[in-house]
Tab-separated table of C-alpha atoms in Angstrom:
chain	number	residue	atom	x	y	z
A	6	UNK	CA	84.070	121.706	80.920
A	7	UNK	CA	81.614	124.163	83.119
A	8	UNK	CA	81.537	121.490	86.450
A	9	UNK	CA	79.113	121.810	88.833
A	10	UNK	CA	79.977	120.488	92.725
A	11	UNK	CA	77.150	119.737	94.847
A	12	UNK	CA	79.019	119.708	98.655
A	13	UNK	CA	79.069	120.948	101.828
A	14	UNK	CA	79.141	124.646	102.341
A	15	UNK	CA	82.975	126.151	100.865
A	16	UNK	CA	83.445	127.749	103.578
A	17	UNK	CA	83.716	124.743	105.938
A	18	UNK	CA	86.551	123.238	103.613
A	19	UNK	CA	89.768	122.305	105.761
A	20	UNK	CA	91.557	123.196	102.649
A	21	UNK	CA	94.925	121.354	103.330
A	22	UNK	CA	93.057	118.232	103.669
A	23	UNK	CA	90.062	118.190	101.773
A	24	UNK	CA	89.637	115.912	98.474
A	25	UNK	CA	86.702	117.953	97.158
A	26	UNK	CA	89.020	121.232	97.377
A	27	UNK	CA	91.474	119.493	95.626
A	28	UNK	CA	89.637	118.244	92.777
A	29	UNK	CA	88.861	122.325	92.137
A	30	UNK	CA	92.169	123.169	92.191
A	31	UNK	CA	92.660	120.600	89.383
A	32	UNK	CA	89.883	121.423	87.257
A	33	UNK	CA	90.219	125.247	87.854
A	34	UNK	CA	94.366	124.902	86.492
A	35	UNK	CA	92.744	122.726	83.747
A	36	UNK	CA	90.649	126.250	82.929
A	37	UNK	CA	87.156	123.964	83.670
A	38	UNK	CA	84.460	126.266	85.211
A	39	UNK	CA	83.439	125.963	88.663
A	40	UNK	CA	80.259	125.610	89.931
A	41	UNK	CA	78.726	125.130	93.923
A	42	UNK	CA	75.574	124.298	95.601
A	43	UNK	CA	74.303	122.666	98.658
A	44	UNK	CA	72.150	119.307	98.063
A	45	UNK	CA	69.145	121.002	100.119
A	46	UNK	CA	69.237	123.488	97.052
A	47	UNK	CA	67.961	121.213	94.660
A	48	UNK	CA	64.001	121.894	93.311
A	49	UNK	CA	62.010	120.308	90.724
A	50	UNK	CA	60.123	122.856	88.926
A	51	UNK	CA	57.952	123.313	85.710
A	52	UNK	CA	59.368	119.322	84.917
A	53	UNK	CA	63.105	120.253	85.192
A	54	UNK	CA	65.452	119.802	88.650
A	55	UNK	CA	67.535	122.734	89.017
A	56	UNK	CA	69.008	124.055	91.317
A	57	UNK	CA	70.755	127.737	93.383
A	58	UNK	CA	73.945	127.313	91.790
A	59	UNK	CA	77.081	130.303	92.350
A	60	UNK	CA	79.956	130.514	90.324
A	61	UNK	CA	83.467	129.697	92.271
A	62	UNK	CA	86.543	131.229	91.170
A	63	UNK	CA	89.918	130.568	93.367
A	64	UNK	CA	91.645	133.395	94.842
A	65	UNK	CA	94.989	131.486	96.060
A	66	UNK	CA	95.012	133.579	99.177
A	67	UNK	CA	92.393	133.891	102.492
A	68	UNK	CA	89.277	133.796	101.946
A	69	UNK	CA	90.551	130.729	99.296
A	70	UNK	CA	87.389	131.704	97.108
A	71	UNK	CA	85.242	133.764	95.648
A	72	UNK	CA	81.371	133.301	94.749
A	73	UNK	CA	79.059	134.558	92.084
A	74	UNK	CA	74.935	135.343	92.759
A	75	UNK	CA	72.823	132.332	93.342
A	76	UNK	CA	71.181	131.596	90.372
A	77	UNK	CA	68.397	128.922	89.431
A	78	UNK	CA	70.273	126.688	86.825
A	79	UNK	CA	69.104	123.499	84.870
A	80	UNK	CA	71.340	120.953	86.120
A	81	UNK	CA	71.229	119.426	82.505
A	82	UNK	CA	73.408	122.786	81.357
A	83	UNK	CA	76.443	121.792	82.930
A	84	UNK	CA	79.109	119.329	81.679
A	85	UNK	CA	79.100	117.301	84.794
A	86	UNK	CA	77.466	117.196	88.741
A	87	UNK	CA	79.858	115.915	91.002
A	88	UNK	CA	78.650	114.593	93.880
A	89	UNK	CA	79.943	115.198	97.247
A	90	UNK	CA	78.186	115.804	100.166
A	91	UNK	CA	79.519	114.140	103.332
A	92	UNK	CA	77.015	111.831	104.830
A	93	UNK	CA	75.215	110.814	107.273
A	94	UNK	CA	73.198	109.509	104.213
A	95	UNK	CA	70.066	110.770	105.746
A	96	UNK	CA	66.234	111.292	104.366
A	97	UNK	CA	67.801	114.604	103.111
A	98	UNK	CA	70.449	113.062	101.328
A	99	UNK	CA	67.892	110.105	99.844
A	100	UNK	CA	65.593	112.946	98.149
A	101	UNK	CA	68.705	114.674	96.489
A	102	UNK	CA	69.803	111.075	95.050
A	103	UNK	CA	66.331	111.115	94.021
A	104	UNK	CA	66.182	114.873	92.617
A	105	UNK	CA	69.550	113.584	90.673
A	106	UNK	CA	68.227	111.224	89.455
A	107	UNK	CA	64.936	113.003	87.855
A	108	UNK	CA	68.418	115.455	86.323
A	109	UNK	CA	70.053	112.114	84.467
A	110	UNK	CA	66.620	111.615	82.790
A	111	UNK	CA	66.650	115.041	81.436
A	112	UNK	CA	70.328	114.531	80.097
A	113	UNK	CA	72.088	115.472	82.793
A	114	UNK	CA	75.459	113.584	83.856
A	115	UNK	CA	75.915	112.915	87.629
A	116	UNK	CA	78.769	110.948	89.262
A	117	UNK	CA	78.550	108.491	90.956
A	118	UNK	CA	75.230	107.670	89.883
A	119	UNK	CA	72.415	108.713	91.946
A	120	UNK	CA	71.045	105.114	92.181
A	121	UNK	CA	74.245	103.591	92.759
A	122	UNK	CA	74.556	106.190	95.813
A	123	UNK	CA	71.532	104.124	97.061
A	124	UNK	CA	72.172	100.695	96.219
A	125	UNK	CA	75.612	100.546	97.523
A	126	UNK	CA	75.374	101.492	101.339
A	127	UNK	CA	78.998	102.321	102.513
A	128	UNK	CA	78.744	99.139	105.468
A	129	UNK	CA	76.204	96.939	103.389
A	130	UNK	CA	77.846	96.635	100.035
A	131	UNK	CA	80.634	94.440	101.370
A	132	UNK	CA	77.758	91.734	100.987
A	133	UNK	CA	78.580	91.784	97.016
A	134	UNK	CA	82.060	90.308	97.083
A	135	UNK	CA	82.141	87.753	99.974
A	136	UNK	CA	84.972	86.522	99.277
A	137	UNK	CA	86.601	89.415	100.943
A	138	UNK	CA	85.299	90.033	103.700
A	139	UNK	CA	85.248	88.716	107.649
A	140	UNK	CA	82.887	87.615	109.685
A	141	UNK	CA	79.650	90.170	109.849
A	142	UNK	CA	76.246	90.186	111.396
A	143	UNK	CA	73.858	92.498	110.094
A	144	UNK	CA	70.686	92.750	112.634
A	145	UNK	CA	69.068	95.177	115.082
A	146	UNK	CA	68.336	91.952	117.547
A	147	UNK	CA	70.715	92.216	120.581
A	148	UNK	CA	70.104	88.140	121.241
A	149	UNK	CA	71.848	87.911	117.589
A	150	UNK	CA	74.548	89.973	118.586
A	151	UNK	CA	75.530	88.486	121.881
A	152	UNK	CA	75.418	84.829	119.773
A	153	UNK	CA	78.037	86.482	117.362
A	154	UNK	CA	80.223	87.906	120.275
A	155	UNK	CA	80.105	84.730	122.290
A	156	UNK	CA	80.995	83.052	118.605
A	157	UNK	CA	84.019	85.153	117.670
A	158	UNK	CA	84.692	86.438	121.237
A	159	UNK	CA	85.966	89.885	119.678
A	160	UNK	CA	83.846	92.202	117.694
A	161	UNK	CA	83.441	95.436	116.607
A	162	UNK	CA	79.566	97.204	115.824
A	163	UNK	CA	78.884	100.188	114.220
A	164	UNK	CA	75.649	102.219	112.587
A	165	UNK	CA	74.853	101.675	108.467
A	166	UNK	CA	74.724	105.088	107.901
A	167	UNK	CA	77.319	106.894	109.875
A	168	UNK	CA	80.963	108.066	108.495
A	169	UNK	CA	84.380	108.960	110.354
A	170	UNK	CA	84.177	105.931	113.139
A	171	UNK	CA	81.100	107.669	114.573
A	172	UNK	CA	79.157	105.404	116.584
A	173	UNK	CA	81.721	102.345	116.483
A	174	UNK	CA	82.245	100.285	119.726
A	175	UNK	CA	84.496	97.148	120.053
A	176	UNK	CA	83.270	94.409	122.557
A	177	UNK	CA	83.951	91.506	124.357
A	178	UNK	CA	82.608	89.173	126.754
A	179	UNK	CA	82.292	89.955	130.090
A	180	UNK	CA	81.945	93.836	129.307
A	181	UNK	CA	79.928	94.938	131.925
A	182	UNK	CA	78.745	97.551	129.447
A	183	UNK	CA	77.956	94.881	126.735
A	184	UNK	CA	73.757	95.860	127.041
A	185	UNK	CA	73.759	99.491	127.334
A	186	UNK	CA	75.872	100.007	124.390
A	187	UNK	CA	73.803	97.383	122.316
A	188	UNK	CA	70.309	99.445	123.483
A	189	UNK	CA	72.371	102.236	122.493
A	190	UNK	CA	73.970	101.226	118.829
A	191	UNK	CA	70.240	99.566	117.907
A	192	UNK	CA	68.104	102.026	119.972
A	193	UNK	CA	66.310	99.415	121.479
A	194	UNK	CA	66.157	97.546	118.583
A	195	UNK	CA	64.857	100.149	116.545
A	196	UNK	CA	67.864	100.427	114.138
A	197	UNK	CA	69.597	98.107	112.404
A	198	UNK	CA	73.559	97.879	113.010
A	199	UNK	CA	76.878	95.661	111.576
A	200	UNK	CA	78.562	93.490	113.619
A	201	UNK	CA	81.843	92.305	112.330
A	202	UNK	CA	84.639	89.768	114.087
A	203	UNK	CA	87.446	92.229	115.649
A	204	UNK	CA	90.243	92.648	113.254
A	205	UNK	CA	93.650	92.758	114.863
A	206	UNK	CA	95.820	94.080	111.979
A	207	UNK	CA	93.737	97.756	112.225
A	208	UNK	CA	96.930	98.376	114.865
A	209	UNK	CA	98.990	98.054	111.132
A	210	UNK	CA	96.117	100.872	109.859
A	211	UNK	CA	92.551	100.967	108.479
A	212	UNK	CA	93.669	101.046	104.215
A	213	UNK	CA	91.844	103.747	102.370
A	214	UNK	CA	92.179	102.353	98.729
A	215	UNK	CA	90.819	104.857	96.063
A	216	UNK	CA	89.475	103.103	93.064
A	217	UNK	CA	88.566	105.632	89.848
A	218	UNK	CA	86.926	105.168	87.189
A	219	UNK	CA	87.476	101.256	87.542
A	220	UNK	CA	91.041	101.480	88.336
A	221	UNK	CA	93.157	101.406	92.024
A	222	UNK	CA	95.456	104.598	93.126
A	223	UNK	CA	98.667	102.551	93.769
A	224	UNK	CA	98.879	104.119	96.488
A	225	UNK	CA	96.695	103.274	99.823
A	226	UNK	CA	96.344	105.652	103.080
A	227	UNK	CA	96.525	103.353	105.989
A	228	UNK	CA	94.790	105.003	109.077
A	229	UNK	CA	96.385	103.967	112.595
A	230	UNK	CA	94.261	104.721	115.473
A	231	UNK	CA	96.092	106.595	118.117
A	232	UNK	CA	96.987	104.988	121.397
A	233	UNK	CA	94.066	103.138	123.032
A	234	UNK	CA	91.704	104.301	120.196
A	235	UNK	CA	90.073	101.165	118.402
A	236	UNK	CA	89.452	103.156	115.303
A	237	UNK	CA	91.705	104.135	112.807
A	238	UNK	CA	89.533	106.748	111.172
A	239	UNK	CA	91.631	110.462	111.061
A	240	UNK	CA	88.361	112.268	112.173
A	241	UNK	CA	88.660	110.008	115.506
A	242	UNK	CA	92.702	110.636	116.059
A	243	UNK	CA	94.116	108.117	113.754
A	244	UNK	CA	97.340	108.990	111.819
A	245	UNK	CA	97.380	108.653	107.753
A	246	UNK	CA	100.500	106.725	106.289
A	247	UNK	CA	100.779	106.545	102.900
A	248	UNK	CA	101.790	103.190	101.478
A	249	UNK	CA	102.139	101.295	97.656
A	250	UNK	CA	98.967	98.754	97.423
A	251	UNK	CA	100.334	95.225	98.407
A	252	UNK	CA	99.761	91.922	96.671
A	253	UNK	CA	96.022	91.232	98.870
A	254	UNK	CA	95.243	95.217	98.103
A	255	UNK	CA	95.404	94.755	94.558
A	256	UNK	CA	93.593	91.371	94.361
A	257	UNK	CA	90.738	93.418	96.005
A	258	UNK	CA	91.029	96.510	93.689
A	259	UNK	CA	91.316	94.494	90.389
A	260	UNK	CA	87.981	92.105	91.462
A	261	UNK	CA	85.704	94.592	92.179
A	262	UNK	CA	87.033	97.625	89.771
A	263	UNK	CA	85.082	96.837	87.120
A	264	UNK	CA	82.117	96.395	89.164
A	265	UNK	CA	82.029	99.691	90.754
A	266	UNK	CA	82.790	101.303	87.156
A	267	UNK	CA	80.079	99.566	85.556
A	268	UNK	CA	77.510	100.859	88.192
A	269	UNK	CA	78.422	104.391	87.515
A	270	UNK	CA	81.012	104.766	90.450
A	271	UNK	CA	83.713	107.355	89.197
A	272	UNK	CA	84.860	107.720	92.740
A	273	UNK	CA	85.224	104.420	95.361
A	274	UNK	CA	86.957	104.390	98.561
A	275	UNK	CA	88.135	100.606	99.987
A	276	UNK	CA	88.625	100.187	103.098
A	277	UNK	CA	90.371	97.749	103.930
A	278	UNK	CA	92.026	95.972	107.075
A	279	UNK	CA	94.661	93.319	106.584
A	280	UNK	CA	93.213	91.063	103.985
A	281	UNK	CA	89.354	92.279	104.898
A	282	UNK	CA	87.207	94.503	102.574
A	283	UNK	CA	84.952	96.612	106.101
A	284	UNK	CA	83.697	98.814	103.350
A	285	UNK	CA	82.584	100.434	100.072
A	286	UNK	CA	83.013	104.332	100.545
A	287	UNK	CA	80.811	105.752	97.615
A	288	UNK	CA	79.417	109.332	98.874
A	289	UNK	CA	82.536	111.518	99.545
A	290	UNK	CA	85.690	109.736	99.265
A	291	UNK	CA	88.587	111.213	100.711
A	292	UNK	CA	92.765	111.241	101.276
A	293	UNK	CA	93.618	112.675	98.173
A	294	UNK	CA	95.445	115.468	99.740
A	295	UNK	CA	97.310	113.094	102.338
A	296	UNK	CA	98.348	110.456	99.547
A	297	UNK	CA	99.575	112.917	96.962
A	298	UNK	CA	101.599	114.818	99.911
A	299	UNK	CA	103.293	111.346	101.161
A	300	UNK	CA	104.327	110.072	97.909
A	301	UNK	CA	104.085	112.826	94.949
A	302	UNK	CA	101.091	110.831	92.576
A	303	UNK	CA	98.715	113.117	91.819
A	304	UNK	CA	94.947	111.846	92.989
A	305	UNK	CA	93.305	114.619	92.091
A	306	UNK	CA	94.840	115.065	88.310
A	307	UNK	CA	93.925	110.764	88.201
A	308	UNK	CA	90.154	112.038	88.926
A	309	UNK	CA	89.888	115.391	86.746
A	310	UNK	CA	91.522	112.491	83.960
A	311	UNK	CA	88.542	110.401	84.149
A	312	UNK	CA	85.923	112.722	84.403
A	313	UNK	CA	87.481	115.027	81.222
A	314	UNK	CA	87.177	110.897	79.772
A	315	UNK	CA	83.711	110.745	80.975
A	316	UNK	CA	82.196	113.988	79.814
A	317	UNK	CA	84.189	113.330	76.659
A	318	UNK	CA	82.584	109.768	76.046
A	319	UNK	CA	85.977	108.207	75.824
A	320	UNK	CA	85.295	106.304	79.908
């Protein structure tokens, strides 16, 4: 397969870490061609989307790669456009789902699916399979928020469109804080937020739960936040413990598989806390480094699998 990977600049990779580097170390040993390009490269020109794609080849040593010229390419010439710019999904990142999606019409083959990207934001999908989840608000109206606290009298808020545990406060009553951090998290009621009844287990780790192509990792990375951190997110200090899925994780994994496969999701991240779906990770899912370090199953071969199945018309 000639791949093309439309991420964050290669140079930025924390390679020992980093899911997206891992999937090209897969398809490179696989002999798949390798392909990069930043999202804001995308164009629509003379009918077609194309966009200033360079070659990758893996060097195994410091720099880790090597790059081609930037060339204008038809994103229709390549076997398949993987997806995986980090968010914030931003206006940016809406016009490249868009741009993708102009490609699929003119053949090419995108994962996920550019309109899935939209429909499932990473905090709002939750709101397809109830049955999971806690408590949650969804508003930008402070008066709503203070019912909800003074309701469940331990909450946590945090922005729709941020990633990493950026933004996230956890508050009570009393805090003397409790209206400058809502004016802050809604901007004065200018953006809209999710408010979700406090979860004690996160102090047992936030579960990342891969799903691919439809089916669960059995393996979960449970983030725990460091000492006096509410979050259990690694990029805010929390420490990644690999762990088999449990009974609830697989109940989870097994409902909403098939949903997230038949929307065009080849990559899902769960997150999960306790017996609580907080969210449907869809843009750039990661751990695949951490997992397959802790416990010796392969993520990354699981995803080059599916995507060879995929390409192949066999998914």
């Amino acid at each position: 397969m000639n791949l093309l990977f439309i991420a964050d600049p290669l140079a930025t990779f924390k390679t020992y870490k980093d899911s997206t580097y891992a999937m090209l170390v897969e398809a490179a040993r696989r002999g798949h061609g390798l392909n990069a390009m930043l999202a804001g490269d995308l164009a629509w020109r003379d009918g077609k989307i194309i966009g200033a794609v360079r070659s990758v080849e893996l060097t195994g040593g410091d720099p880790w790669f090597a790059e081609g010229a930037t060339v204008w390419r038809d994103l229709a010439d390549f076997d398949a456009v993987i997806m995986r710019t980090d968010p914030p999904f931003d206006q940016a990142y809406l016009y490249a789902t868009w741009l993708l999606e102009m490609a699929e019409r003119q053949g090419a083959r995108v994962f996920n699916r550019p309109q899935s990207l939209r429909d499932y934001n990473e905090k709002l999908a939750i709101a397809r399979f109830p049955q999971f989840i806690a408590p949650t608000l969804v508003s930008n109206d402070a008066a709503l928020i203070r019912e909800f606290l003074a309701q469940h009298g331990d909450i946590v808020v945090k922005p729709l469109n941020a990633m990493g545990g950026s933004g996230i406060f956890r508050l009570r009553p009393g805090d003397a804080n409790l209206g400058a951090i809502l004016e802050t998290v809604t901007r004065n009621g200018a953006e809209t937020i999710m408010a979700q009844r406090y979860l004690p287990e996160i102090k047992d780790g936030d579960k990342r739960i891969l799903i691919i192509d439809g089916e669960a990792v059995p393996f979960c990375l449970a983030r725990i936040p460091a000492e006096g951190e509410t979050r259990g997110n690694l990029a805010a200090g929390g420490t990644g413990v690999a762990r088999p899925l449990g009974a609830r994780d697989w109940e989870i994994a097994r409902a909403l598989g098939p949903t997230l496969k038949d929307a065009g999701l080849l990559l899902v991240g769960l997150d999960v806390i306790g017996d609580s779906l907080t969210e449907v990770n869809v843009t750039s899912p990661t751990c695949f480094q951490e997992i397959t370090q802790q416990t010796g199953f392969d993520v990354a071969a699981m995803f080059v699998d599916a995507l060879e199945r995929q390409v192949s018309g066999e998914g």
